[in-house]
XYZ file of C-alpha atoms in Angstrom:
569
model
C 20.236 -44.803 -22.839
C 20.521 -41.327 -21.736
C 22.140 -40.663 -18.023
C 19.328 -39.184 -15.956
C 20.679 -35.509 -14.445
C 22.034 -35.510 -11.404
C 19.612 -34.291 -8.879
C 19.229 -30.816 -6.908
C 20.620 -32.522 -3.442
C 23.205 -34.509 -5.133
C 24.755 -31.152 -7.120
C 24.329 -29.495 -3.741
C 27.141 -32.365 -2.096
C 29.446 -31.655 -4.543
C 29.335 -28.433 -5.254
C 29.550 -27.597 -1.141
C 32.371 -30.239 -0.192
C 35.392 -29.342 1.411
C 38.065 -28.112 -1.389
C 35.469 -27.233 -3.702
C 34.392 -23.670 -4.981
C 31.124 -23.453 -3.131
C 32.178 -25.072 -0.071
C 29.893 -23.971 2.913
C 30.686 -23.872 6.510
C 28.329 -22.883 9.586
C 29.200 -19.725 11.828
C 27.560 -17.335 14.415
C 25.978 -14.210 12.990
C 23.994 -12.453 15.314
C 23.288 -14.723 17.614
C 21.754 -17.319 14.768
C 23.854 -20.244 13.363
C 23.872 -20.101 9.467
C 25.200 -21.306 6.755
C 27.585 -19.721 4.427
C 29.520 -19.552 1.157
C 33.504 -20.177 2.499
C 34.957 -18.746 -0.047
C 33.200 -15.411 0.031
C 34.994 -12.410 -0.364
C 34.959 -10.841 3.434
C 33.909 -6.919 2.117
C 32.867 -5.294 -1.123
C 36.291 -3.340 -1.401
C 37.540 -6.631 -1.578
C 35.521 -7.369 -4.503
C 36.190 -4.102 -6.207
C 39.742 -4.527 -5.723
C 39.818 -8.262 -7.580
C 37.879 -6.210 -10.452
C 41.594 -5.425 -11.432
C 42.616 -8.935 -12.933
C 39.960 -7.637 -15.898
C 41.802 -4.584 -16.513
C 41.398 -4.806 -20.298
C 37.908 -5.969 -21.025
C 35.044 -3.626 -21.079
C 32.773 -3.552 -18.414
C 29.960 -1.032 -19.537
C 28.390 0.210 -22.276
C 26.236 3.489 -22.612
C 24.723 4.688 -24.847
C 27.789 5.650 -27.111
C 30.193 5.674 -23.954
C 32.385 2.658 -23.238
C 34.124 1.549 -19.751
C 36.908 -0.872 -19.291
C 37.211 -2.181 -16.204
C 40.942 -0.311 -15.887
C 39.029 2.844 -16.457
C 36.118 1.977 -14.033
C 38.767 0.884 -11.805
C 40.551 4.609 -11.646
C 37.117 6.451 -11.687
C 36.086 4.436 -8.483
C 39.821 4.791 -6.689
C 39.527 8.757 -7.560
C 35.665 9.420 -6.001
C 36.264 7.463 -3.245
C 39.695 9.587 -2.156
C 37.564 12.711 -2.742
C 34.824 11.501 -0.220
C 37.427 10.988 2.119
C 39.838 13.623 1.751
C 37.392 16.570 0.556
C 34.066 15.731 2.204
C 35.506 13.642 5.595
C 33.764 10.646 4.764
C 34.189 8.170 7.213
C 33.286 3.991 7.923
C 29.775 4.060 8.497
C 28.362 7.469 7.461
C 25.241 7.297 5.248
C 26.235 8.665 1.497
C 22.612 8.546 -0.221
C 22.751 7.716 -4.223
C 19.853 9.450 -6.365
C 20.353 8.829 -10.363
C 18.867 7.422 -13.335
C 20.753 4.155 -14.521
C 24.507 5.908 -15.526
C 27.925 4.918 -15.034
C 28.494 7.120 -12.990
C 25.834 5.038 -10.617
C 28.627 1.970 -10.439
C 31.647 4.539 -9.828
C 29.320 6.407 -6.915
C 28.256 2.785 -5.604
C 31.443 1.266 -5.309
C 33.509 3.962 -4.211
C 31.046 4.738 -1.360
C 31.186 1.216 -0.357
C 35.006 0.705 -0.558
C 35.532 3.948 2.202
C 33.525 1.721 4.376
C 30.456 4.114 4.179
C 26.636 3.126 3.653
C 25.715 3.546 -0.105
C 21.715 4.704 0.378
C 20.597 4.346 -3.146
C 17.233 6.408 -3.499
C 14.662 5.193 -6.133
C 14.969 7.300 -9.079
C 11.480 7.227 -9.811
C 10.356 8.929 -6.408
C 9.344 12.582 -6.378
C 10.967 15.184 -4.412
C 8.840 14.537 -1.089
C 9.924 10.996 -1.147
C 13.387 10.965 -1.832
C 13.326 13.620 0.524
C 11.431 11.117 2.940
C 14.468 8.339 2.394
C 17.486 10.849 2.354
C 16.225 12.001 6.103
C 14.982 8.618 7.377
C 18.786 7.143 6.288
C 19.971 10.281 8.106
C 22.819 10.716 4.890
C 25.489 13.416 5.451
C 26.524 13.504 1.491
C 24.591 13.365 -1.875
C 25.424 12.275 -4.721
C 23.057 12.418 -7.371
C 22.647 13.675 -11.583
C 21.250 16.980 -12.479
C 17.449 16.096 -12.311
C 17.616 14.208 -8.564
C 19.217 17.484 -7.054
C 16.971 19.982 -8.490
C 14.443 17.581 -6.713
C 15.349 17.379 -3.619
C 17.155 21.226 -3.702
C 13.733 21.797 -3.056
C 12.660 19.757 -0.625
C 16.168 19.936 1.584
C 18.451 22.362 2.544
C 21.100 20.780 1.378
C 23.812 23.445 2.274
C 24.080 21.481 5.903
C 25.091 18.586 4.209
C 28.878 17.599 4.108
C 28.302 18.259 0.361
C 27.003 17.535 -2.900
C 28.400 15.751 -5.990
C 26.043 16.243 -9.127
C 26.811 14.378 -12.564
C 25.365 15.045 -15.713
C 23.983 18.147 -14.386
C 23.406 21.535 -15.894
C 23.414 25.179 -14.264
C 24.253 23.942 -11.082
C 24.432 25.631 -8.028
C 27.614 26.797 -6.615
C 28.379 24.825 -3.567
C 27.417 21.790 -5.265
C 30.521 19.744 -6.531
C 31.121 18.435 -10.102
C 31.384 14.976 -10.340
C 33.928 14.931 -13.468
C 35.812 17.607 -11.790
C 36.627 16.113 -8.865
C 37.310 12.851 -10.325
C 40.022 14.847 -12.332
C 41.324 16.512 -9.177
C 42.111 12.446 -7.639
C 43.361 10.734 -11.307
C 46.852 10.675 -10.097
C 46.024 8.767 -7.055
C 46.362 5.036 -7.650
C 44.626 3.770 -4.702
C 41.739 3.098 -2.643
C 42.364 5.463 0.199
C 43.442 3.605 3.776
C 40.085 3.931 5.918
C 39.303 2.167 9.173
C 38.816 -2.016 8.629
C 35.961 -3.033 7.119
C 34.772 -6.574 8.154
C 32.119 -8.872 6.805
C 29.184 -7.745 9.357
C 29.573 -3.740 8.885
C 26.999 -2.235 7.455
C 26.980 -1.857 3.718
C 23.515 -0.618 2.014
C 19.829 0.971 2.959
C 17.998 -0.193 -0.208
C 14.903 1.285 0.965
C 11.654 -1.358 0.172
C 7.886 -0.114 1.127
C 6.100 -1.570 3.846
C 2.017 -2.062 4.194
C 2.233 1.130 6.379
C 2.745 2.944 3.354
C 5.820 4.293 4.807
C 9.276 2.917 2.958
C 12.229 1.007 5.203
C 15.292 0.821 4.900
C 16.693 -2.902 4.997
C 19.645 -2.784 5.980
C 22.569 -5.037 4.073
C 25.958 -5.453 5.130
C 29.222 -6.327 3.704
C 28.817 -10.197 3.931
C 24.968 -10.014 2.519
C 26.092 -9.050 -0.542
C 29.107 -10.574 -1.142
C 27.015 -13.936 -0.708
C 25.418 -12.862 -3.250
C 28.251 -12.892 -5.748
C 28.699 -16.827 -5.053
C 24.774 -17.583 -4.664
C 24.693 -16.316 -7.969
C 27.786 -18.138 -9.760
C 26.197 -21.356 -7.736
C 22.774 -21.337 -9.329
C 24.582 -20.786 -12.841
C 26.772 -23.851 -12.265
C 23.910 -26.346 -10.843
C 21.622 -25.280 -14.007
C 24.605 -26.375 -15.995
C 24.782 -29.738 -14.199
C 21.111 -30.135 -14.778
C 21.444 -29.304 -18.214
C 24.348 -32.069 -18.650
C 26.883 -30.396 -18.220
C 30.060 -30.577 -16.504
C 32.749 -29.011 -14.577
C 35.368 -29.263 -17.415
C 32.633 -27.231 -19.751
C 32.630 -24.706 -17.044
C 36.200 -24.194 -17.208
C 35.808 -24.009 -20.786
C 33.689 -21.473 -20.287
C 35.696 -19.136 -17.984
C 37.081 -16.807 -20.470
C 34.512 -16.354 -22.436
C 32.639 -13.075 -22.022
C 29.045 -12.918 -21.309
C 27.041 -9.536 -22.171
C 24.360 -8.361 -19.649
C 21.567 -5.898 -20.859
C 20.675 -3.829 -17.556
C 17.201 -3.205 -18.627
C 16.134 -3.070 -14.790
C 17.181 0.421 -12.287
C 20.023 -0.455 -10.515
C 18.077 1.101 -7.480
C 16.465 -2.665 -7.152
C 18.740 -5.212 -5.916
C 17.740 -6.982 -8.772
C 19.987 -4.609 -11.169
C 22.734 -3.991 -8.073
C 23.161 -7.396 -7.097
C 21.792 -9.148 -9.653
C 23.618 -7.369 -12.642
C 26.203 -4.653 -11.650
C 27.478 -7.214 -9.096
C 27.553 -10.265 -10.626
C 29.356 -8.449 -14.098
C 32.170 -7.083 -11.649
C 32.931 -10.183 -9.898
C 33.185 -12.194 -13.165
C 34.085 -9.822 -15.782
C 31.126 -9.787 -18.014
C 30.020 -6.381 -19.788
C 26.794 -4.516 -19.145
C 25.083 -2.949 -21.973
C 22.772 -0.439 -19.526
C 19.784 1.251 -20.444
C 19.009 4.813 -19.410
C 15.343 3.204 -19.185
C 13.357 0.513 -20.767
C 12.952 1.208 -24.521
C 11.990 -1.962 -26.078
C 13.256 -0.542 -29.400
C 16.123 0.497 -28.187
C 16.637 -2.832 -26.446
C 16.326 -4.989 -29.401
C 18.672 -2.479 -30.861
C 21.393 -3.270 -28.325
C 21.070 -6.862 -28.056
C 21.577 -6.821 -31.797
C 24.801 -4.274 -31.502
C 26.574 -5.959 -28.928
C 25.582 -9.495 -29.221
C 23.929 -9.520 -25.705
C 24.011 -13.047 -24.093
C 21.861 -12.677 -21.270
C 18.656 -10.732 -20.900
C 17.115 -10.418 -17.409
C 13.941 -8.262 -17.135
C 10.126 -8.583 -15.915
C 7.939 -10.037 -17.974
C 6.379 -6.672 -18.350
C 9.287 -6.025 -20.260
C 9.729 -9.056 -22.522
C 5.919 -9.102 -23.847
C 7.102 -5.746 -25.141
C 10.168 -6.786 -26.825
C 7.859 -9.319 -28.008
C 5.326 -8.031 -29.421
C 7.494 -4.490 -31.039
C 6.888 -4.438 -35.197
C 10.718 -4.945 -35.748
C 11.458 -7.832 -33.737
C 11.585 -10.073 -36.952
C 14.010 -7.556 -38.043
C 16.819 -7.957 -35.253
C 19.398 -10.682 -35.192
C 18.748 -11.831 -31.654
C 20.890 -15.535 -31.621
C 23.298 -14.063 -29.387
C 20.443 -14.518 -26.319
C 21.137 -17.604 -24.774
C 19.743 -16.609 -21.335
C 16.598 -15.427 -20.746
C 15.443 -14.663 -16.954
C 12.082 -13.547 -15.494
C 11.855 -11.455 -12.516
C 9.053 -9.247 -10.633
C 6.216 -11.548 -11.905
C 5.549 -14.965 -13.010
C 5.576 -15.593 -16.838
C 2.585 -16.292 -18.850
C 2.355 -19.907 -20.693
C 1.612 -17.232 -24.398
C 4.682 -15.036 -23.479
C 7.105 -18.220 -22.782
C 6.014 -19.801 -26.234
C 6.262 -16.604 -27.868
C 10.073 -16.034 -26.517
C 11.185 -19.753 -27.133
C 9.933 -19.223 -31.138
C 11.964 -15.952 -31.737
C 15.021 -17.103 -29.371
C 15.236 -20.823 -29.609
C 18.515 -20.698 -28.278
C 17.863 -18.987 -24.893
C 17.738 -21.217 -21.863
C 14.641 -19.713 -19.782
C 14.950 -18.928 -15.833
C 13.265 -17.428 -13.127
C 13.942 -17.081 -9.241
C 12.708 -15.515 -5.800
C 14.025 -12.868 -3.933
C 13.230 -9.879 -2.019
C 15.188 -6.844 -0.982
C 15.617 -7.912 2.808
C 17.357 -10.966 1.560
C 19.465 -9.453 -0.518
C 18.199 -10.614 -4.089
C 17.584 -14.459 -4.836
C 17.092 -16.867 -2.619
C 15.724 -20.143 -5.080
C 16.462 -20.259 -9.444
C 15.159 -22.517 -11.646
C 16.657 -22.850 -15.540
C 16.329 -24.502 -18.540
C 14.602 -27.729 -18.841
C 13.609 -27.373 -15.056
C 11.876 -24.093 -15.378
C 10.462 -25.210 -18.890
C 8.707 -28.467 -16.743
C 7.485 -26.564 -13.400
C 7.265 -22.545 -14.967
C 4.959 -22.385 -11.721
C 7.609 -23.134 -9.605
C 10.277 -20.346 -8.383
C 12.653 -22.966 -8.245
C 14.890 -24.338 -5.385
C 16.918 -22.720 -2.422
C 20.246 -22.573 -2.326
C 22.745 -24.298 0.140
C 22.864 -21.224 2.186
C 19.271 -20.613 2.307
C 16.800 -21.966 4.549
C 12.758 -21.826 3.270
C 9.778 -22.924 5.312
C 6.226 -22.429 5.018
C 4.549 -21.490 8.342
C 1.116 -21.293 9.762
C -0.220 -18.128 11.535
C 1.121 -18.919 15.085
C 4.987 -19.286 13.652
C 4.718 -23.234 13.558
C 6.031 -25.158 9.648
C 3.496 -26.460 8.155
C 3.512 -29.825 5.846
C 5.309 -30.253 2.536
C 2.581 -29.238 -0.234
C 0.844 -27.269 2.333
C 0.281 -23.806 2.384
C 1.772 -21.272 4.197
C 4.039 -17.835 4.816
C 7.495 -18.472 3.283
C 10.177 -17.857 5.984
C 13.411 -17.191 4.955
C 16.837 -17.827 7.431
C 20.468 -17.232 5.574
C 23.600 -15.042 5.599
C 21.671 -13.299 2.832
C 19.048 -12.294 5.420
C 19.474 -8.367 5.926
C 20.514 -7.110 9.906
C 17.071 -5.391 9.884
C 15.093 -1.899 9.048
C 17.305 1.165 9.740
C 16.167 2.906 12.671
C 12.796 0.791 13.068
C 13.238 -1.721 15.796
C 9.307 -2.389 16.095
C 9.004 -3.153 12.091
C 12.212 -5.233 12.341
C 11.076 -7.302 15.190
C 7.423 -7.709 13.380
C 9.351 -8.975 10.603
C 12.302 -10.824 11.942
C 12.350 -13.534 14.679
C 15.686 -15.497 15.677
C 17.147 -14.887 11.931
C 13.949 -15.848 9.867
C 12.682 -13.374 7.465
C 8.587 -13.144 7.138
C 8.902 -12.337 3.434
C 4.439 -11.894 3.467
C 4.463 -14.125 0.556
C 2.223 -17.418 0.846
C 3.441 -20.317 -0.823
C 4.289 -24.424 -0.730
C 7.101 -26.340 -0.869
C 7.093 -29.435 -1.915
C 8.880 -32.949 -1.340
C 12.014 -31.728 -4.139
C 12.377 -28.641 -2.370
C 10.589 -26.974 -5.074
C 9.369 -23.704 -3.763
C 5.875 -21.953 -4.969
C 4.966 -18.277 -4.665
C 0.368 -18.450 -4.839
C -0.495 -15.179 -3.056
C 0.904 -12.468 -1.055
C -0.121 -11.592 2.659
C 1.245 -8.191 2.240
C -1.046 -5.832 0.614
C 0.843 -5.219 -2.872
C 0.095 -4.817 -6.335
C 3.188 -5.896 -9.014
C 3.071 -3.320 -11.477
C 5.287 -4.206 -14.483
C 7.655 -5.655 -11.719
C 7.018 -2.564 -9.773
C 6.228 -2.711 -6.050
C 2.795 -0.858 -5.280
C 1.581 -0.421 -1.852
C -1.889 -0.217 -1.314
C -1.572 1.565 1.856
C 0.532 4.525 0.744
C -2.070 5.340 -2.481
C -4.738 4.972 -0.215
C -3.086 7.497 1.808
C -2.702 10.017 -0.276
C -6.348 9.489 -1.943
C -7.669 9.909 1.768
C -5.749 12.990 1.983
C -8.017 14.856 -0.536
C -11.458 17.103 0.127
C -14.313 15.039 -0.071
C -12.713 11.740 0.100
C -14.725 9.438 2.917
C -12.651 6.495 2.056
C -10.135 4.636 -0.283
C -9.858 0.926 -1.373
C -6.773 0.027 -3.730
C -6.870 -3.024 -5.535
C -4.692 -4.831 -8.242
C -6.596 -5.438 -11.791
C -5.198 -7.821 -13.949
C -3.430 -6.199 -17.314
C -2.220 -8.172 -20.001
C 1.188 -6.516 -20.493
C 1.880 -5.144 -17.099
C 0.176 -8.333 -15.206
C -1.549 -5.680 -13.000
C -2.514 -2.158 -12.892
C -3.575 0.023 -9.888
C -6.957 0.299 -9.375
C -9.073 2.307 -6.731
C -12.357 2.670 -5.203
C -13.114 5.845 -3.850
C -16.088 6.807 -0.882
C -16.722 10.280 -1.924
C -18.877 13.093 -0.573
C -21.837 13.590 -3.153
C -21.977 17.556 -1.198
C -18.358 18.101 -2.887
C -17.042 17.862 -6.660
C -15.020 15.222 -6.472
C -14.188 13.889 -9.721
C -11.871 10.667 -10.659
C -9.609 12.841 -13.366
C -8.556 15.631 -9.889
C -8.067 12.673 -7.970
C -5.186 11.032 -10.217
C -4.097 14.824 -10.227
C -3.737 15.230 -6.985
C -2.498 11.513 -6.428
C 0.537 12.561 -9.199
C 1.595 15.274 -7.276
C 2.591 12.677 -4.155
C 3.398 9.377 -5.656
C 5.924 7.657 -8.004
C 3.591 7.755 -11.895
C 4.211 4.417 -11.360
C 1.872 3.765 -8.544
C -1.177 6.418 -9.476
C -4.219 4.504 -9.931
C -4.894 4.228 -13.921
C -8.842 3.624 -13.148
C -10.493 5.109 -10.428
C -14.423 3.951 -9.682
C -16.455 6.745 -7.614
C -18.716 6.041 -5.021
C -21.124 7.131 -2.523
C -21.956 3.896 -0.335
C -19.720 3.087 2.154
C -16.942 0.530 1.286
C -17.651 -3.404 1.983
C -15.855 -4.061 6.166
C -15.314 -7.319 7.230
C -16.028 -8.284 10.673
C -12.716 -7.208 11.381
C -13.275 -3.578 10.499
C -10.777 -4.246 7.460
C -12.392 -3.382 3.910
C -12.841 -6.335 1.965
C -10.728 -5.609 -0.581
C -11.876 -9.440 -2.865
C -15.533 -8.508 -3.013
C -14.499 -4.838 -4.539
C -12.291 -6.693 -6.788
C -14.830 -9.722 -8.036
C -17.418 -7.262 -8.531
C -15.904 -4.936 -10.639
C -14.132 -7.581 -12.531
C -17.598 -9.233 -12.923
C -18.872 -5.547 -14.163
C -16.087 -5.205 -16.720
């Protein structure tokens, strides 16, 4: 007879207990009692600094560039002396981050956050307004940023006020910008972090900047302990998936030295490649095999190479590894983890992954940028029987579904999920009205309605916030609406999410036009390009000259726009 798995709560006991590796313990942050890992590293420097016992493995792969950790180790100790010794970078100034997934992205985050400064990291993908918009709102005094970022925002900013400038992988620069390679060289003898004020667990750390139904971006705000919970929350959900698997503690010590290789297919812009990936690689000594950007060729190419054990991406993502010509012609065993973020999976795309990589365990999880990744994971056998389900919370995580006034609401019954932890962020930087819409005595709103039900099991049916989930992608509605409005002729603008079979939605828009003006739907996505991310710029625009649909309310009612055009299609 075969033992039945132990269950969520009971893992949870002994996993937490005193003595143990995820024991938990209840203190005071901000005036809210939480819960929280003991055994957390108190700062990110600390982290960094443990890196060392790795000193001979590699860490990253790029491309045809390798890091060990030794030599990501020196890079790091070398930038962060020259922020503090040539550019006077002190505990809490802002340094903003703008670059395509590089190494030189880990060696800029890392040394920014071991000086005790803020690491901003800008999303790549923005144009020059925005991550103009983000570098000014942060209020950064140094840059740090590859060849194409600078050029952007060179002309956005004058960045000569700045404390200065470090480019990588940049050509014809100008000539008070700094070289990142040479002033890594000018630090290599220096074999130490550089002595800067003490850093505790509740200073600030990151402003991972997440958009807001206003349209206009915020900056959550993480510190030092937010993310180093997240390097236990993260070892904890691998353990308790291999309890539920039937597994044991002596298989996880069996386990310890064995390498595991991470494909970064994601930016590391999103905490879901910073926390998720970079972080969790450092802290246990795994390799990354990063991506300059998604290639599904090219990813099947370097899970083949270098035997990649893990593979994390949206499902975007995986229906085109999927569905590429060669995939029957790539050795792909070495996947025994396969996780789906951004989205939920399709039933066709699961069946579809288990045939070509029978040996990958499948996962998912929910987690938002304010909460500093994952809150809930569900693997294996559990995922495979609730695929619905984003899986259950963590020991240090709280989740409740709440009615409109505030008040919980029933198991099984719907309602906004509510999220209290040491993961929860200190707030949006510099927006005290936004942060006290959003936060109230240490709960997170996250906008997202869902159920729980009598396991714990937590699932995500709708969103409250007005967001479409492009390829994992954030859209908000607001901000393309914006800049539609913001064109001649334009009377009014309704953006909507359309389902797409690959991306799981694509932006959509309705446009109120004046018939006395040439408006026309091609100049519109024109114009849109020239303000948004390409991400976000509606791929079908419908033109009209009837008012849009208002509910009583005066809101547009954006689910009659939808069901008719879907009906129309």
């Amino acid at each position: 007879m075969t033992q039945a798995a132990p269950t969520f709560s009971e893992i949870a006991a002994q996993l937490t207990a005193p003595g143990q590796m995820f024991e938990t313990e209840r203190v005071r942050i901000r005036d809210v009692d939480v819960t929280t890992w003991k055994n957390a590293p108190p700062t990110l420097r600390h982290i960094f600094e443990a890196s060392r016992r790795f000193a001979e493995r590699t860490y990253m792969v790029y491309e045809g560039e390798t890091l060990t950790f030794d030599e990501h180790y020196r890079r790091v100790v070398a930038l962060a002396n020259a922020l503090v010794s040539d550019f006077g970078i002190r505990k809490g100034d802002r340094v903003a981050l703008a670059m395509r997934n590089y190494p030189e992205w880990s060696i800029a985050f890392w040394a920014i956050a071991a000086t005790g400064a803020v690491v901003v990291p800008l999303n790549a993908w923005w144009t020059g307004p925005e991550l103009a918009y983000g570098f000014n709102d942060s209020g950064a005094r140094l840059l740090i940023a590859d060849g194409d970022r600078a050029l952007r925002l060179s002309k956005e900013l004058d960045l000569s006020k700045l404390a200065g400038v470090i480019v990588a992988r940049g050509k014809n620069l100008a000539a008070a910008w700094a070289d990142y390679e040479q002033m890594l060289a000018k630090h290599a003898s220096n074999p130490k972090l550089p002595d800067v004020e003490a850093l505790g667990p509740e200073d600030p750390a990151t402003i991972f900047y997440t958009s807001g139904t206003t349209g206009f971006p915020k900056g959550a705000l993480g510190t030092h302990r937010n993310m180093c919970s997240m390097a236990l929350t993260l070892g904890f959900l691998g353990v308790r998936a291999l309890l539920r698997e039937g597994g044991s503690l002596q298989d996880l010590a069996a386990m310890q030295g064995v390498q595991q290789v991470l494909l970064l297919a994601v930016p590391l812009f999103h905490v879901v490649g910073s926390h998720g990936v970079l972080l969790s690689a450092l802290v246990a000594g795994n390799k990354i095999v990063m991506m300059y950007k998604w290639d599904p060729q090219q990813a099947l190419e370097c899970i083949e190479r270098e035997r990649v054990t893990v593979l994390t991406a949206t499902p975007t993502m995986i229906w085109q590894l999927v569905d590429h010509p060669d995939i029957n012609k790539r050795d792909l065993s070495s996947v025994g983890s396969v996780g789906y973020g951004g989205a939920p999976a399709p039933p066709e795309l699961r069946r579809r992954v288990a045939e070509l990589m029978p040996a990958a365990l499948p996962g998912t999880g929910y987690g938002i940028t304010e909460v500093s990744s994952v809150v809930s994971g569900l693997h294996g056998s559990d995922y495979s029987g609730r695929a619905d389900s984003a899986g259950v919370a963590v020991p240090i995580c709280d989740v409740i579904a709440v009615d409109d006034e505030g008040k919980e609401v029933p198991r099984g019954q719907l309602g906004e999920l509510w999220i209290k932890g040491v993961n929860v962020v200190a707030g949006y930087w510099n927006k005290p009205e936004a942060t006290a819409q959003s936060f109230t005595d240490g709960w997170f709103h996250s906008g997202d309605i869902g159920r729980i039900d009598e396991g714990g099991f937590i699932y995500i049916v709708d969103r409250k916030k007005d967001i479409i989930i492009r390829g994992g992608e954030n859209v908000y509605c607001a901000e393309v609406e914006a800049a539609l409005m913001d064109y001649p002729g334009v009377k009014g603008a309704a953006v909507i999410g359309l389902p797409h079979r690959v991306l799981g939605e694509e932006v959509g828009a309705v446009v109120q036009i004046d018939p006395a003006q040439a408006v026309t739907a091609d100049a519109l996505q024109q114009h849109a390009a020239k303000k948004l991310a390409a991400f976000k710029v509606p791929s079908r625009i419908w033109l009209r000259e009837d008012p849009l649909p208002l509910g009583a309310t005066g809101k547009i009612m954006k689910r009659e726009l939808r069901d008719q055009l879907l009906a129309a299609s």
